[in-house]
mmCIF file of C-alpha atoms in Angstrom:
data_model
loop_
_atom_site.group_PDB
_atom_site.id
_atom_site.type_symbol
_atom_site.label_atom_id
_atom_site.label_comp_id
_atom_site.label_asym_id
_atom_site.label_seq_id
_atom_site.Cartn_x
_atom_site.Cartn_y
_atom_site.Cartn_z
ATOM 1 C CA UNK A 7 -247.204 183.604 119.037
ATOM 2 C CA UNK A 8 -250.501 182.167 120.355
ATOM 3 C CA UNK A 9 -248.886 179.673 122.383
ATOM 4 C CA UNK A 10 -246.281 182.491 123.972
ATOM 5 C CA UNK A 11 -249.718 184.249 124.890
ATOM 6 C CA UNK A 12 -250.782 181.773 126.837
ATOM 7 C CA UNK A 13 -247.451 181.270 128.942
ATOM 8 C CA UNK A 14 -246.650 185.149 129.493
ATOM 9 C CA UNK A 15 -251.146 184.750 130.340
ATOM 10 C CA UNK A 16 -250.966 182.215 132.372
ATOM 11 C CA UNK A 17 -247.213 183.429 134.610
ATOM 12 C CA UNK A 18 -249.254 186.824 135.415
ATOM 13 C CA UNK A 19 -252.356 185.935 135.824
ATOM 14 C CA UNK A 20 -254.497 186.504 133.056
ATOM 15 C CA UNK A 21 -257.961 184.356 133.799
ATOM 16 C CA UNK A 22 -259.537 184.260 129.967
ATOM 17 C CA UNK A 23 -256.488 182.664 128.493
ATOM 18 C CA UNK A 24 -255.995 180.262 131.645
ATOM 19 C CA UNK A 25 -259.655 179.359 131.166
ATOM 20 C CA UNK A 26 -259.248 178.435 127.322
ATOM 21 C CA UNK A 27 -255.275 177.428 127.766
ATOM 22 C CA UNK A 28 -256.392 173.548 128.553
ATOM 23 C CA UNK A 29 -258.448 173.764 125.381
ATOM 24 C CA UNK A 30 -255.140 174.956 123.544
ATOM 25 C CA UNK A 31 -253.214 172.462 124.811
ATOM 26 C CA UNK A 32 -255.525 169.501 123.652
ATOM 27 C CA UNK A 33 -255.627 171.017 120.108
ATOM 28 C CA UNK A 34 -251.806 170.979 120.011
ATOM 29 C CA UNK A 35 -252.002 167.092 121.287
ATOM 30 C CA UNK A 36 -254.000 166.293 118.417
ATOM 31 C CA UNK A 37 -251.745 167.935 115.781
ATOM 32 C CA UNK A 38 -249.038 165.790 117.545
ATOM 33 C CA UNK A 39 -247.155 169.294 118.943
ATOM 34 C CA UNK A 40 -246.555 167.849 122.053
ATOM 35 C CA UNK A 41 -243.845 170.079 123.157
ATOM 36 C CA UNK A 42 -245.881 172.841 122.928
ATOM 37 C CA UNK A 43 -248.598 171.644 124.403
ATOM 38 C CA UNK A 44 -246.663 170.152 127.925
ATOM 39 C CA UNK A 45 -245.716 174.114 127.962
ATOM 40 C CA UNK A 46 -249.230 175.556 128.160
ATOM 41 C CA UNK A 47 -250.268 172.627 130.952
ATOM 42 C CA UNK A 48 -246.980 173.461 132.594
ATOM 43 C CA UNK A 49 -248.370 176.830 133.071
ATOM 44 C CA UNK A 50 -252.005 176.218 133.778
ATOM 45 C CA UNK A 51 -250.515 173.377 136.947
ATOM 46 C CA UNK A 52 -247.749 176.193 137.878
ATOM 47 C CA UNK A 53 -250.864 178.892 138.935
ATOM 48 C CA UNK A 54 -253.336 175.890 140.052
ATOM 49 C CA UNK A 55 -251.310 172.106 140.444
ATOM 50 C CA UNK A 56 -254.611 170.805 141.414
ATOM 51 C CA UNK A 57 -256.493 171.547 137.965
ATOM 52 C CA UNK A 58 -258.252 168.962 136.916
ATOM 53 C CA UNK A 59 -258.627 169.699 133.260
ATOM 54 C CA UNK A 60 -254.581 170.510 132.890
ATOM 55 C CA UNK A 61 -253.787 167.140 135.173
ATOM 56 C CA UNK A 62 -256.297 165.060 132.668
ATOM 57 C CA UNK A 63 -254.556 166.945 130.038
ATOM 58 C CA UNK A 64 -251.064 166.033 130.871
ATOM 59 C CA UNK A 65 -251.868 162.472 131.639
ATOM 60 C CA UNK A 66 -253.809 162.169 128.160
ATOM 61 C CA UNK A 67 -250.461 163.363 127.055
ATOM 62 C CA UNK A 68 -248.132 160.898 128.692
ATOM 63 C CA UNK A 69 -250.349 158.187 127.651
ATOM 64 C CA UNK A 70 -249.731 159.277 123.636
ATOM 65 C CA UNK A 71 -246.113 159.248 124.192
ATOM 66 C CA UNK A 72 -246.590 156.270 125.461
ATOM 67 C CA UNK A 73 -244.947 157.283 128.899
ATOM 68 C CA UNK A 74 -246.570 155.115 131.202
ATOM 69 C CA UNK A 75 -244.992 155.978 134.441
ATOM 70 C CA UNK A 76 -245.696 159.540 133.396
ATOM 71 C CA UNK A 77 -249.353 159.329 132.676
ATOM 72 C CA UNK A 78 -249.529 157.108 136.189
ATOM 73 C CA UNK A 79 -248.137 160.238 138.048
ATOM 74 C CA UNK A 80 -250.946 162.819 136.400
ATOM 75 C CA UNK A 81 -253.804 160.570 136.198
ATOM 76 C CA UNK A 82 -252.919 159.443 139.687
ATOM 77 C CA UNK A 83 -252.910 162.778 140.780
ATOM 78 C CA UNK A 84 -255.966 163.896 139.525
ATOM 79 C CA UNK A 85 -257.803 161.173 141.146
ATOM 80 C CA UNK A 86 -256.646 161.672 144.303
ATOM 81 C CA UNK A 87 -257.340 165.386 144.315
ATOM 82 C CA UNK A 88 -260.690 164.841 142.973
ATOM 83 C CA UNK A 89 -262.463 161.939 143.796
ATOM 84 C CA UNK A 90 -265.810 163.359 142.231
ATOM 85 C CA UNK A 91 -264.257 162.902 138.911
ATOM 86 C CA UNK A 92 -265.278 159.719 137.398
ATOM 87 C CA UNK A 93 -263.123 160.212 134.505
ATOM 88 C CA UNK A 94 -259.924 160.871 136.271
ATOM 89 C CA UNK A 95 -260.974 157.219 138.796
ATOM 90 C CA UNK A 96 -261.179 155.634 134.934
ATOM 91 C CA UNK A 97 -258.027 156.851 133.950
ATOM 92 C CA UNK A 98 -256.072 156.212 136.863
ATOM 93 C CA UNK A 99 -257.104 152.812 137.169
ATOM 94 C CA UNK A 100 -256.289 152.113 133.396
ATOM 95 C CA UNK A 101 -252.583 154.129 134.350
ATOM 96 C CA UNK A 102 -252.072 151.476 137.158
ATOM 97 C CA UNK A 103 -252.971 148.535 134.783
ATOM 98 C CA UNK A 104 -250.356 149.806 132.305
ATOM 99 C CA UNK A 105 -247.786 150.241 135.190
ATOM 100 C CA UNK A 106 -248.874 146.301 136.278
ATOM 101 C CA UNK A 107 -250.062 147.354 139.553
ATOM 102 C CA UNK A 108 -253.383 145.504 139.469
ATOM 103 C CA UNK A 109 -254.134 145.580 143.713
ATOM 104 C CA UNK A 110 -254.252 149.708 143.480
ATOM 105 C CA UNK A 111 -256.376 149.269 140.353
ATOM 106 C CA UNK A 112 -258.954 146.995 141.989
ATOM 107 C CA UNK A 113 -259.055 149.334 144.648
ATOM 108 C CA UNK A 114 -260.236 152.415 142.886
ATOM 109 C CA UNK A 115 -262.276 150.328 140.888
ATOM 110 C CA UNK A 116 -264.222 149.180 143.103
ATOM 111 C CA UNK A 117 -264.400 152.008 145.259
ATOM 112 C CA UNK A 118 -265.585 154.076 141.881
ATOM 113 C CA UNK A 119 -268.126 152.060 141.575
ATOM 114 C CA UNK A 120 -270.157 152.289 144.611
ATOM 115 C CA UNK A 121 -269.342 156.125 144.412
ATOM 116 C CA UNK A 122 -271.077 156.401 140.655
ATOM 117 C CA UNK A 123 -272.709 153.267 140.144
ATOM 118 C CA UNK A 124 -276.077 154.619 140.957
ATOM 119 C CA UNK A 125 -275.685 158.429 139.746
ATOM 120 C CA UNK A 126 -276.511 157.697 135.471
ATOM 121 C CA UNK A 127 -272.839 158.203 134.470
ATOM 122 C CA UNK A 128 -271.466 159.457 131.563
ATOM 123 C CA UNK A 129 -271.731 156.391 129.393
ATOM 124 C CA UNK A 130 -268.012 156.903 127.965
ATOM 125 C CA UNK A 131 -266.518 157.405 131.091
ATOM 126 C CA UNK A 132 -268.420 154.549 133.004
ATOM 127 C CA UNK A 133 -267.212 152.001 129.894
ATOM 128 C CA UNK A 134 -263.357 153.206 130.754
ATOM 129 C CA UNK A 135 -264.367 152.434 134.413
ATOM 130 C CA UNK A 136 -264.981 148.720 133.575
ATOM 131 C CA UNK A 137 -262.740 147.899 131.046
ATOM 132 C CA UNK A 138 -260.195 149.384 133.485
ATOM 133 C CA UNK A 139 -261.362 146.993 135.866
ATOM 134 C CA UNK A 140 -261.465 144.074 133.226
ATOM 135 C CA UNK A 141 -257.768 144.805 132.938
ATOM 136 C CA UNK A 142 -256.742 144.615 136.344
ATOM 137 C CA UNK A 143 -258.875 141.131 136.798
ATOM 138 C CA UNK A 144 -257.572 139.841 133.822
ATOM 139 C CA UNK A 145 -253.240 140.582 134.778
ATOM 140 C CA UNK A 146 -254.556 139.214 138.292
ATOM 141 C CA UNK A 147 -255.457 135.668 136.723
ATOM 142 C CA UNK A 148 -252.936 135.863 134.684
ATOM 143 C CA UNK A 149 -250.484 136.237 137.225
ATOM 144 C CA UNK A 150 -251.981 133.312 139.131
ATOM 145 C CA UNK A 151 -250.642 130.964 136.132
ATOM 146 C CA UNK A 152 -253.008 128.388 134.432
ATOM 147 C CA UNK A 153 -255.738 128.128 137.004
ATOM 148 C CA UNK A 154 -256.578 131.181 137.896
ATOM 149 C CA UNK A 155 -256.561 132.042 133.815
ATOM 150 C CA UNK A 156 -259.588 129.477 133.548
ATOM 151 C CA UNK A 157 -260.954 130.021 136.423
ATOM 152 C CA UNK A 158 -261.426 133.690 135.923
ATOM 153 C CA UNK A 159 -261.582 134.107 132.297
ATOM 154 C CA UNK A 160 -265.283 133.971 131.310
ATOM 155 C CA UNK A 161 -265.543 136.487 134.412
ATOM 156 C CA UNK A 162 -262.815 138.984 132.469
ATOM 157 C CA UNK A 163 -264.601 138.365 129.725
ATOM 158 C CA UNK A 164 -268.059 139.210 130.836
ATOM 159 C CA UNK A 165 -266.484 142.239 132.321
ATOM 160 C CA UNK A 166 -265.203 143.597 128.762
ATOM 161 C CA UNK A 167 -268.716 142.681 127.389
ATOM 162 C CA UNK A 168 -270.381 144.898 130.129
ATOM 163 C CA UNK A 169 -267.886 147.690 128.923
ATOM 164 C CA UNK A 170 -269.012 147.299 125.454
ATOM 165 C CA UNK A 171 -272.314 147.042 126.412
ATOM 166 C CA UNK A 172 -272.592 150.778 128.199
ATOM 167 C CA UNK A 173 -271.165 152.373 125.432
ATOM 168 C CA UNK A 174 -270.784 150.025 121.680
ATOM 169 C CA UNK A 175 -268.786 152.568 120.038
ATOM 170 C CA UNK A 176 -266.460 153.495 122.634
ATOM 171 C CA UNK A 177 -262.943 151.843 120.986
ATOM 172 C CA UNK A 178 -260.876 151.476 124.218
ATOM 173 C CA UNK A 179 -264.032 149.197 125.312
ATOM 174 C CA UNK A 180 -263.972 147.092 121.958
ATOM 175 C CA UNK A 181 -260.040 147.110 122.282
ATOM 176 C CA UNK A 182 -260.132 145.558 125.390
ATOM 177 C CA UNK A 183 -262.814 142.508 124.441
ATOM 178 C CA UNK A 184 -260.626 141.980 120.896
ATOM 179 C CA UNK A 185 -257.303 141.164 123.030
ATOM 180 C CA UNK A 186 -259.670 138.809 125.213
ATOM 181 C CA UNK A 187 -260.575 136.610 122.046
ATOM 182 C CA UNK A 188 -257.123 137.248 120.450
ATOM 183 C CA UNK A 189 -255.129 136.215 124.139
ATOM 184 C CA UNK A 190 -257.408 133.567 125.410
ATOM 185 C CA UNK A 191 -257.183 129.654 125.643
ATOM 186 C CA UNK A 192 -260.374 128.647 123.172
ATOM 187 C CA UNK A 193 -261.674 126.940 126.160
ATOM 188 C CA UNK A 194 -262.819 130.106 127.363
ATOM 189 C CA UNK A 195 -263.887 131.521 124.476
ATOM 190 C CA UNK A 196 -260.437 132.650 123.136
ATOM 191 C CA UNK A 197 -261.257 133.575 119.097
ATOM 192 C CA UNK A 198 -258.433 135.162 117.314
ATOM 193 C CA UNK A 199 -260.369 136.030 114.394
ATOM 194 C CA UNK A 200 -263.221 137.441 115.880
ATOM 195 C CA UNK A 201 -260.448 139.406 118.045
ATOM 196 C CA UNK A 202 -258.575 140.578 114.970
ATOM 197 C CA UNK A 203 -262.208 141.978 113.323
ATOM 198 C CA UNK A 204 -263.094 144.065 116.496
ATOM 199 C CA UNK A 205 -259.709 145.400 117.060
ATOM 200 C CA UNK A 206 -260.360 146.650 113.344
ATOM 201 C CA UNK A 207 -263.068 148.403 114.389
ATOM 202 C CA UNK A 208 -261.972 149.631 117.688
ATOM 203 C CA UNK A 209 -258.983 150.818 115.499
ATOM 204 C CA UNK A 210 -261.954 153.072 112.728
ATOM 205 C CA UNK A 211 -263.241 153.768 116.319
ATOM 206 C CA UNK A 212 -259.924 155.514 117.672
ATOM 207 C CA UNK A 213 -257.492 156.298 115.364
ATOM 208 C CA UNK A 214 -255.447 158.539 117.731
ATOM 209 C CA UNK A 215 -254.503 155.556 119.983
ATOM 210 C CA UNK A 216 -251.465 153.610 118.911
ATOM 211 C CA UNK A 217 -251.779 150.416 121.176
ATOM 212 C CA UNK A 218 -254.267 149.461 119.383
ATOM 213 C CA UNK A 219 -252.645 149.787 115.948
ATOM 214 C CA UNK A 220 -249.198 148.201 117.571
ATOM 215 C CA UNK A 221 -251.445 145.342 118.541
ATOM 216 C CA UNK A 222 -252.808 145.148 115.148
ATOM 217 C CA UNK A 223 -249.696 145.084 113.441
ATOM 218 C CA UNK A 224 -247.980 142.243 116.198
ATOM 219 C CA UNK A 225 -251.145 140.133 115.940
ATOM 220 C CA UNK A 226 -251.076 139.842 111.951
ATOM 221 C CA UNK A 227 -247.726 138.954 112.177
ATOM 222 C CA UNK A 228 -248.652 136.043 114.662
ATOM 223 C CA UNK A 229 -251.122 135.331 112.122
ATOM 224 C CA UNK A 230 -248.579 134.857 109.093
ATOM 225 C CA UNK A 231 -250.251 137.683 107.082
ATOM 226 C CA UNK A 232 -246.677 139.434 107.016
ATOM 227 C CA UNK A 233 -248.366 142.054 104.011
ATOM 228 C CA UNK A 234 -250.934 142.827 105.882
ATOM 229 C CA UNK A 235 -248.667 143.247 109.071
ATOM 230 C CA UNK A 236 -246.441 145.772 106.750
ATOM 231 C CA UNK A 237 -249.270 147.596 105.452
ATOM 232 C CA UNK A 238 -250.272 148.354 108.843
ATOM 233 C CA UNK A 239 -246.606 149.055 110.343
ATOM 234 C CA UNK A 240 -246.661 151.723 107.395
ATOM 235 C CA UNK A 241 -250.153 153.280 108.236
ATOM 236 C CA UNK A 242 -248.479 153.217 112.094
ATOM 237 C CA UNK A 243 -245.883 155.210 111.218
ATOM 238 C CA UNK A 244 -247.805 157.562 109.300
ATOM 239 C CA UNK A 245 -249.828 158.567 112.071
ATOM 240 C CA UNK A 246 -247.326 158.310 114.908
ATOM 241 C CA UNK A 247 -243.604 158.406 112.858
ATOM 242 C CA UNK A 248 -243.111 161.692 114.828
ATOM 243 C CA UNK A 249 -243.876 160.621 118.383
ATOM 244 C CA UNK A 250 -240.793 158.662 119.469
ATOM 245 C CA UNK A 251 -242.269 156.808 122.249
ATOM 246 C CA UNK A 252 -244.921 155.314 119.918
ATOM 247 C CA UNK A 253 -241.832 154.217 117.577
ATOM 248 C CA UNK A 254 -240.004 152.735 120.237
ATOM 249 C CA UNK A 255 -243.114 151.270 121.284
ATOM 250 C CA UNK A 256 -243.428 149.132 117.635
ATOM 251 C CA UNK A 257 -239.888 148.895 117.115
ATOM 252 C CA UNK A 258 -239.844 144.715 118.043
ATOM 253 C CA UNK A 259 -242.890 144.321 115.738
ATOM 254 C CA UNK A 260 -240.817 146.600 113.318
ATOM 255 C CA UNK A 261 -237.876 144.445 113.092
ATOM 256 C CA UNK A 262 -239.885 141.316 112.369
ATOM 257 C CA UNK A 263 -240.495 143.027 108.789
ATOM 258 C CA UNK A 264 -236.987 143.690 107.976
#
């Protein structure tokens, strides 16, 4: 009934519940009722497609279900229409990274920075800025093959450890630096089990994001610890088993374990 409020609210114009109907919706994300909540936004970006709060919202969203082209199209969005928002620069550059268009990610980067580098960001928000910018310079040296990996490396690096540095318990920050040491060549400071110990952490850190539990499960596999790899595939599916994008996500890793 609360959530039929909020639509029949929000079609005719009912302020209170559009004010508190972005609020709603994020409760319903958490509890996984993500139906329900694409509803409420629907109805908040029908009276007002600019919203900030509902486009966040949506893209936050898209990003559990693991729809990266979907969460591209409302973080995008959101940082066009409001380039005052730090967080929605952040998340649009990590959407482009996911949808492997580095060029447009280094562009808001960098162009985020010199809007809110001197203004005392959030310190959340400006970690997600720079490991969002880590991520971009890291798929550009990847994608110039061997020598632009170790050329550039101790550079993505050092940008992951700035991330981690403006905020130490931010998990997307401490993510990011544990697939550096789990993906890199030693020779640039690759260490897979000082990766695998702060992707742990990242993992205590954010338990809602399930990248970084797919990653945990595919790198213990790598490693040989195939129990450990099932115990967390089983903890995955616990926490995501009803969000089939997240399953589809795991299901390679999943059929390793067979």
């Amino acid at each position: 009934m609360r959530i039929l409020a909020i639509v029949l609210a929000l079609t005719f114009g009912a302020p209170a519940f559009a004010a508190d109907a972005v609020g709603d919706a994020r409760a319903l994300r958490k509890k996984h009722r993500l139906e329900a909540a694409e509803r409420v936004l629907e109805g908040v970006l029908a009276k007002d497609d600019g919203n900030l709060e509902a486009l966040l919202e949506m893209g936050y969203l898209r990003e559990l279900e693991r729809d990266d082209k979907g969460a591209l199209k409302y973080f995008g969005q959101a940082a066009r229409a409001h380039p005052g928002s730090l967080e929605a620069q952040a998340m649009a550059v990590h959407a482009y990274v996911w949808n492997e268009d580095y060029e447009t990610a280094l562009d808001i980067a960098e162009s985020a920075f010199e809007r809110f580098g001197k203004k005392s960001p959030d310190k959340t928000l400006w970690s997600d800025l720079i490991v969002g910018l880590g991520g971009a310079q890291g798929m550009k040296a990847d994608r110039g093959g061997i020598g632009a990996a170790l050329k550039y490396g101790l550079g993505v690096r050092q940008t992951f450890e700035r991330a981690v540095a403006a905020d130490p318990e931010h998990g997307r920050a401490l993510y990011a630096l544990s697939r550096y040491y789990l993906q890199a060549p030693g020779i640039v400071g690759g260490d897979p089990a000082k990766g695998l110990k702060m992707l742990e952490k990242s993992i205590r850190l954010a338990p809602h994001d399930s990248r970084f539990q797919e990653v945990l499960v595919r790198e213990l596999i790598k490693a040989g610890r195939k129990d450990d790899a099932t115990a967390a595939y089983d903890r995955y599916k616990e926490r995501f088993g009803d969000i089939p994008g997240a399953m589809r996500a795991i299901r390679d890793e999943a059929a390793k374990l067979q």
